[in-house]
Tab-separated table of C-alpha atoms in Angstrom:
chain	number	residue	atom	x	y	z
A	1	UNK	CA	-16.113	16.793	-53.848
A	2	UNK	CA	-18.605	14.325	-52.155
A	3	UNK	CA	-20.847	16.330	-49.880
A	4	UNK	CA	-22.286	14.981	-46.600
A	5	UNK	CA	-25.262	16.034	-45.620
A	6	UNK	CA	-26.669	17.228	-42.211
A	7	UNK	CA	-29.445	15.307	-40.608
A	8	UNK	CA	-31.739	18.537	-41.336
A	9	UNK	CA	-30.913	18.098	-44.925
A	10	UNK	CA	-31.787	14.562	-45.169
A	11	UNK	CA	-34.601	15.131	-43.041
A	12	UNK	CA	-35.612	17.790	-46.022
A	13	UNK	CA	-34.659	15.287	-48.913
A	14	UNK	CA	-36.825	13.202	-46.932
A	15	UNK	CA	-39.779	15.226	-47.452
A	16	UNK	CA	-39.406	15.791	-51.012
A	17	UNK	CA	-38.561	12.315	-51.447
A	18	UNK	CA	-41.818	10.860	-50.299
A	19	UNK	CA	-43.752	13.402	-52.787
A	20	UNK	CA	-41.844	12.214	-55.399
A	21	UNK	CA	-42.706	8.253	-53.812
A	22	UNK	CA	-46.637	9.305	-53.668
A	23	UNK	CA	-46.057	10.115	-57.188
A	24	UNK	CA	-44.584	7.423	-58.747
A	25	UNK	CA	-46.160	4.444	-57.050
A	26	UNK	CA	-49.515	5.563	-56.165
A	27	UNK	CA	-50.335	8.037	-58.750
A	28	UNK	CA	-49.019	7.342	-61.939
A	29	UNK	CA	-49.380	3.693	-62.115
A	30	UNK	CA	-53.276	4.677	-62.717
A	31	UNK	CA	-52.193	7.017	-65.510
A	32	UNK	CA	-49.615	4.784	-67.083
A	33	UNK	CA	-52.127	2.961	-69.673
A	34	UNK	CA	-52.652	2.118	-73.279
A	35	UNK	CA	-53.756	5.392	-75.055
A	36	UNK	CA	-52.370	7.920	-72.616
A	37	UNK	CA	-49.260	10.320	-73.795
A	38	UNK	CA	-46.198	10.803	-72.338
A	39	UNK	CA	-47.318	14.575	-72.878
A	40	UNK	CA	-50.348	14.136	-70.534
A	41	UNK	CA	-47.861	12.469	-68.023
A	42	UNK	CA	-45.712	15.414	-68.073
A	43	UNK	CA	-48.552	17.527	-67.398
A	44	UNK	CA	-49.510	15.698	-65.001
A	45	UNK	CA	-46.630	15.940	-63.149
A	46	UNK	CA	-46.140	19.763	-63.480
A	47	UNK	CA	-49.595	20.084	-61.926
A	48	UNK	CA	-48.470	17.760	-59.133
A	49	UNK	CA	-45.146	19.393	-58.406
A	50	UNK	CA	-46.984	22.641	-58.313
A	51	UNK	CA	-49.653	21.829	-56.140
A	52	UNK	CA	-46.970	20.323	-53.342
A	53	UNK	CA	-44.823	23.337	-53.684
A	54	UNK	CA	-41.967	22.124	-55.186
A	55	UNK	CA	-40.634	22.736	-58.450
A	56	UNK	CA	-39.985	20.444	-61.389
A	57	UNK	CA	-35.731	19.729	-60.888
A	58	UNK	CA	-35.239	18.499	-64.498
A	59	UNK	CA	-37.048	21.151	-66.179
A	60	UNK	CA	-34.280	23.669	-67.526
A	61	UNK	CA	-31.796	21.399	-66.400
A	62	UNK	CA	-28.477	21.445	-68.564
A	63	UNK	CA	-31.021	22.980	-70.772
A	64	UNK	CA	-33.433	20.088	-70.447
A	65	UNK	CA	-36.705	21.161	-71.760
A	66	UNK	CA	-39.106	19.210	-69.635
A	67	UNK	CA	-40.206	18.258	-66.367
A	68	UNK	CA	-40.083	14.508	-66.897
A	69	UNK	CA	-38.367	11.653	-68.920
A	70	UNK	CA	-40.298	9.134	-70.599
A	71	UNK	CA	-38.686	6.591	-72.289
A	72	UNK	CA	-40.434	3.666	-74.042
A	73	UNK	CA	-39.388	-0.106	-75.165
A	74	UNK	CA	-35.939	0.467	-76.830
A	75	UNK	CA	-35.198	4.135	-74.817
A	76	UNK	CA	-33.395	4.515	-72.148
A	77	UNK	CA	-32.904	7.061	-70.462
A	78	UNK	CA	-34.070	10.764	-71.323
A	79	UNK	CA	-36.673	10.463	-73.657
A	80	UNK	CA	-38.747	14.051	-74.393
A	81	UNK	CA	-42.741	13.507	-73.026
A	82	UNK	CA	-44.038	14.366	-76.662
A	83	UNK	CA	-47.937	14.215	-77.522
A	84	UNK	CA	-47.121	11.738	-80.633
A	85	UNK	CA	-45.510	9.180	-77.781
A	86	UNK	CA	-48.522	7.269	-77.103
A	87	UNK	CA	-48.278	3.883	-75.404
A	88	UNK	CA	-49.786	0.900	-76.515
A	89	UNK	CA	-50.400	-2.346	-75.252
A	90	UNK	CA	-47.429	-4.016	-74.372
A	91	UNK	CA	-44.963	-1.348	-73.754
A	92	UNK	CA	-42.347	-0.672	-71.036
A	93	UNK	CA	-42.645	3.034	-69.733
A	94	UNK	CA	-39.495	4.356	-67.798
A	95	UNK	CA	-40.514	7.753	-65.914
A	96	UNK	CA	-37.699	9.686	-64.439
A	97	UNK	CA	-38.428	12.985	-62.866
A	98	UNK	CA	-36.884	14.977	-59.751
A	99	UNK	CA	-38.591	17.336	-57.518
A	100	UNK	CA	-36.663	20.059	-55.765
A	101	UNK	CA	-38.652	21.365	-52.045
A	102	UNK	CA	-36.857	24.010	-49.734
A	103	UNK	CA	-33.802	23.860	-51.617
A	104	UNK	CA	-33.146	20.356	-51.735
A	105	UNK	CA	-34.068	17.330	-54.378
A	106	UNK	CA	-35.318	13.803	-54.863
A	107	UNK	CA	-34.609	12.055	-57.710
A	108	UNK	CA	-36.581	9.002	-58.811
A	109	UNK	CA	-37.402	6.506	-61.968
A	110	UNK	CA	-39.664	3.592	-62.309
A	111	UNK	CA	-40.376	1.489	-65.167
A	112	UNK	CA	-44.161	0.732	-66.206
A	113	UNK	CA	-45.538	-2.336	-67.910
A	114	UNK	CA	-48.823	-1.237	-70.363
A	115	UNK	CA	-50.925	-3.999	-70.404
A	116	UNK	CA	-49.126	-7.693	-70.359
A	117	UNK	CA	-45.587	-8.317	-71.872
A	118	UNK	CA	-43.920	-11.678	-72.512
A	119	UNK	CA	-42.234	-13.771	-70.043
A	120	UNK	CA	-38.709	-12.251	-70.717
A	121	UNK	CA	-39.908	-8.558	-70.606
A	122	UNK	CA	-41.491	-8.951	-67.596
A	123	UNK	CA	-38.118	-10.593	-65.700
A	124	UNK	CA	-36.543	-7.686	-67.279
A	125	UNK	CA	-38.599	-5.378	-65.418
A	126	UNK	CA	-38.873	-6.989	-62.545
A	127	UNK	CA	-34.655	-7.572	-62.297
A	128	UNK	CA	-33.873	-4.171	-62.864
A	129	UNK	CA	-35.795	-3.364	-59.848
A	130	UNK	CA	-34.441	-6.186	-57.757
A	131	UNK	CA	-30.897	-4.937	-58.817
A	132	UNK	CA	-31.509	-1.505	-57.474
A	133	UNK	CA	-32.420	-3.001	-53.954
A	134	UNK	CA	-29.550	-5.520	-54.212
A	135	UNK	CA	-27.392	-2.603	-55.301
A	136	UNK	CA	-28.796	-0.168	-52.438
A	137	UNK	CA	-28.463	-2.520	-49.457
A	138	UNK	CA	-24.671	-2.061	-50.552
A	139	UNK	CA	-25.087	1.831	-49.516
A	140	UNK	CA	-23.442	1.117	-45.797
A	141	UNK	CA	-21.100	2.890	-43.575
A	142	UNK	CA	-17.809	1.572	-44.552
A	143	UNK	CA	-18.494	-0.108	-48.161
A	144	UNK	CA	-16.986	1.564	-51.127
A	145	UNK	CA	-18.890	2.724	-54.168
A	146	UNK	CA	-17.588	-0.383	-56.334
A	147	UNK	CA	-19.681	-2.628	-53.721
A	148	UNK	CA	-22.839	-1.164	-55.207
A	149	UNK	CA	-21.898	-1.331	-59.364
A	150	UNK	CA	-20.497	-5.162	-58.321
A	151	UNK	CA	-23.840	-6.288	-56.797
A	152	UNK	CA	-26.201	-4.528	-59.255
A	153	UNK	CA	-23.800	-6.004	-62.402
A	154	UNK	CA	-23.446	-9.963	-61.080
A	155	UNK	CA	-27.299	-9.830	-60.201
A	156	UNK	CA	-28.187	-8.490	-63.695
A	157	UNK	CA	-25.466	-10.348	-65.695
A	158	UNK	CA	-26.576	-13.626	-63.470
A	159	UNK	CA	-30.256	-13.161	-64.898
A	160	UNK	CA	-28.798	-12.705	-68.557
A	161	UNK	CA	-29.263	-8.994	-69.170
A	162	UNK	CA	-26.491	-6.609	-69.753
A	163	UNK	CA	-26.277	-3.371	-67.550
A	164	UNK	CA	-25.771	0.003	-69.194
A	165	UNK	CA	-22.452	1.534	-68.719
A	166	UNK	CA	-22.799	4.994	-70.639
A	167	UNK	CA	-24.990	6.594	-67.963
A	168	UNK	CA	-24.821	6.304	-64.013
A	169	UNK	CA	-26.169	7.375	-60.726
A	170	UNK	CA	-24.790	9.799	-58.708
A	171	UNK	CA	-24.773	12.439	-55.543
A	172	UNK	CA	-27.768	14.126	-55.064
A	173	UNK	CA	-28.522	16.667	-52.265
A	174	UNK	CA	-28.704	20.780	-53.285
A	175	UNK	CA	-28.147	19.697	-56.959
A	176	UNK	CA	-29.607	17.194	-58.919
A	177	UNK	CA	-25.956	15.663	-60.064
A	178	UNK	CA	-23.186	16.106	-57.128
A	179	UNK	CA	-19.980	13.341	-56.376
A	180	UNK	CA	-19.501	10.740	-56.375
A	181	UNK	CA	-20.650	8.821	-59.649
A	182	UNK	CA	-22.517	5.275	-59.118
A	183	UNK	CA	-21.696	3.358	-61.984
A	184	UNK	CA	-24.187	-0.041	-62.050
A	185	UNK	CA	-20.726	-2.194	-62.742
A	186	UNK	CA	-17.685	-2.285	-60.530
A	187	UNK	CA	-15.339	-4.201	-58.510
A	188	UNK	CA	-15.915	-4.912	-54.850
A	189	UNK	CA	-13.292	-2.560	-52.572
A	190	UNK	CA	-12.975	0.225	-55.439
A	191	UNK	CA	-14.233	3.798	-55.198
A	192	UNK	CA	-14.458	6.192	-53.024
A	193	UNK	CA	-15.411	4.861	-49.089
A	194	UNK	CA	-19.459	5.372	-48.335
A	195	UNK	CA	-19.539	7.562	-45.116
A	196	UNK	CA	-22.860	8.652	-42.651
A	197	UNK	CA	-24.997	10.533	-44.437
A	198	UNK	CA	-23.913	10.459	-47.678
A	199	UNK	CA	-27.019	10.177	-49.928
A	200	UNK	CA	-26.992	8.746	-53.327
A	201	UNK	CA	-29.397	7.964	-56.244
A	202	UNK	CA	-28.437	4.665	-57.598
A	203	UNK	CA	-30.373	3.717	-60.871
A	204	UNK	CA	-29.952	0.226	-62.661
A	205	UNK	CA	-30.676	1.106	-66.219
A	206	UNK	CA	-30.912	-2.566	-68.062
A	207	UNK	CA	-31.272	-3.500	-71.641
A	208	UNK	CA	-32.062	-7.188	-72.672
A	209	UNK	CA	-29.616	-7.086	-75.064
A	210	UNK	CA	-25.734	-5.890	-75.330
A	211	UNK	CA	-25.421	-2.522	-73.298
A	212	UNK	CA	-23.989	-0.124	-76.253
A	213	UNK	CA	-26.376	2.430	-76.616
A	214	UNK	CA	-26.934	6.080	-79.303
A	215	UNK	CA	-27.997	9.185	-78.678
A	216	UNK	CA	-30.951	10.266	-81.032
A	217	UNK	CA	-30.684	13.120	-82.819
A	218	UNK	CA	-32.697	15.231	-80.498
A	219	UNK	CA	-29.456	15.105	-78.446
A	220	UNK	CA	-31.158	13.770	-75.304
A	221	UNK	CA	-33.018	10.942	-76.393
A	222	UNK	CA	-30.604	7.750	-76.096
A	223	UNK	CA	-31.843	3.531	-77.317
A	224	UNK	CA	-30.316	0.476	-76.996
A	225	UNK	CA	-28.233	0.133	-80.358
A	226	UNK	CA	-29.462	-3.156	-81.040
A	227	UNK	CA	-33.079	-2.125	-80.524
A	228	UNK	CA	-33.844	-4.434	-77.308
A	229	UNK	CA	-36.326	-2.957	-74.408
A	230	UNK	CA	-34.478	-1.394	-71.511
A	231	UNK	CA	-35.683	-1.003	-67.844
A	232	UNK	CA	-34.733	1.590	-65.576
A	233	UNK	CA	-35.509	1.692	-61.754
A	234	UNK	CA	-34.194	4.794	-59.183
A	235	UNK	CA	-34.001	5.323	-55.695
A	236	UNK	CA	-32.421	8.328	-53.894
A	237	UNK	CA	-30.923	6.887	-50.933
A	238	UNK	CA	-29.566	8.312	-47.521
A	239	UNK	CA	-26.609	6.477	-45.930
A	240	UNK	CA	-27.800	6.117	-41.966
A	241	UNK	CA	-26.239	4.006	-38.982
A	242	UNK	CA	-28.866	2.125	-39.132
A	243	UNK	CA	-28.751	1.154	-43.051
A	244	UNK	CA	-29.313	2.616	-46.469
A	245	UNK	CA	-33.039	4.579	-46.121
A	246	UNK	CA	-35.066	4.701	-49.112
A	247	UNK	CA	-36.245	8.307	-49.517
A	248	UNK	CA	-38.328	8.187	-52.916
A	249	UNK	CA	-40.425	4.423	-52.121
A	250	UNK	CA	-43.542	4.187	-50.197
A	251	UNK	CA	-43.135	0.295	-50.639
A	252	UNK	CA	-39.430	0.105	-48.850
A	253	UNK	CA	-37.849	2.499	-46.167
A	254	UNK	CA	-34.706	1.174	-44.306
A	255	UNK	CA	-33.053	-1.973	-46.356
């Protein structure tokens, strides 16, 4: 069942979304760095939560041990923050987290560059992200879900990547996964209809290569099969009269 908010629930979404923004465009770009840990990031972030009084949504999740994902090069989605994963020059570093305030969450992901990459990593990153605006200026009263998986799969497919098609966005609101799924592939006119305050986390997860991925044994962890990097952008997004509003970006509000 797709569950449509009230304005006073988007308005507190809203809030928590713009902690979650603060976090992962101003603060963690500075932490993001050749040497660092994905286990100091995750501390990081627990402190952060804490101190805005919110609580870590992924943490405990479906038994999720953590706070954050951090997934490097190859990964995904839902790699574990672990001490050993330290970045070095070069790397991509996807960091997917979710912060719950008064009841209500924001889910978010951005992907890093350490250092410099190549020419083709770089357009990688930089797609993915473009897909998840192209994808979320789809989120209009009146569209259909399929609008949204058709724009973010011809943009990516038109730049020569491949779109992952194992894992999805979804619902957000009181939980972290609620109706209706937001595949990143589609047909235009399919899926359910988009209606007034619906909101939505849409997240282009890209690989450079084919899009057939593995889970690691870890049962979380999941690569690309063939090994290429993977970016992976998020946005939770409220469905307005006015346009889709970006809730989690201090860079972009109303698209």
């Amino acid at each position: 069942m797709i569950i449509i908010k009230t304005d006073k629930e988007i308005e507190k979404m809203r809030r928590a979304g713009q902690r979650l923004a603060r976090l992962l465009d101003e603060l963690l770009p500075k932490i993001v760095k050749e040497g660092t840990s994905a286990e100091e990031i995750e501390l990081y972030v627990l402190k952060y939560v804490d101190e805005v009084g919110g609580i870590p949504t992924f943490k405990g999740y479906a038994e999720y041990p953590y706070a954050t994902n951090i997934s490097v090069n190859e990964e995904v989605v839902h790699g574990f923050p672990l001490k050993e994963k330290i970045f070095k020059y070069g790397d991509l570093v996807s960091v997917d987290c979710g912060i719950t305030l008064d009841g209500y969450v924001a889910d978010s992901a951005r992907t890093y560059i350490v250092g410099e990459v190549n020419e083709e990593e770089r357009k990688l990153v930089e797609a993915t992200k473009e897909s998840l605006l192209i994808g979320a200026k789809q989120a209009i009263i009146g569209n259909r879900i399929g609008d949204i998986g058709h724009a973010v799969q011809e943009y990516i497919e038109g730049q020569g990547f491949s779109v992952i098609r194992d894992f999805v966005g979804h619902g957000v609101g009181r939980k972290l996964h609620e109706d209706p799924q937001v595949p990143n592939y589609g047909k235009i006119g399919k899926g359910p209809k988009i209606r007034k305050n619906m909101t939505l986390a849409i997240e282009p997860m890209v690989a450079m290569g084919d899009w057939q991925v593995k889970i690691l044994d870890d049962g979380w962890t999941t690569i690309t099969r063939d090994g290429s990097k993977a970016a992976h952008f998020e946005y939770t997004v409220a469905v307005t009269e006015n346009g889709p509003e970006v809730l989690t970006s201090l860079e972009y509000n109303s698209l």
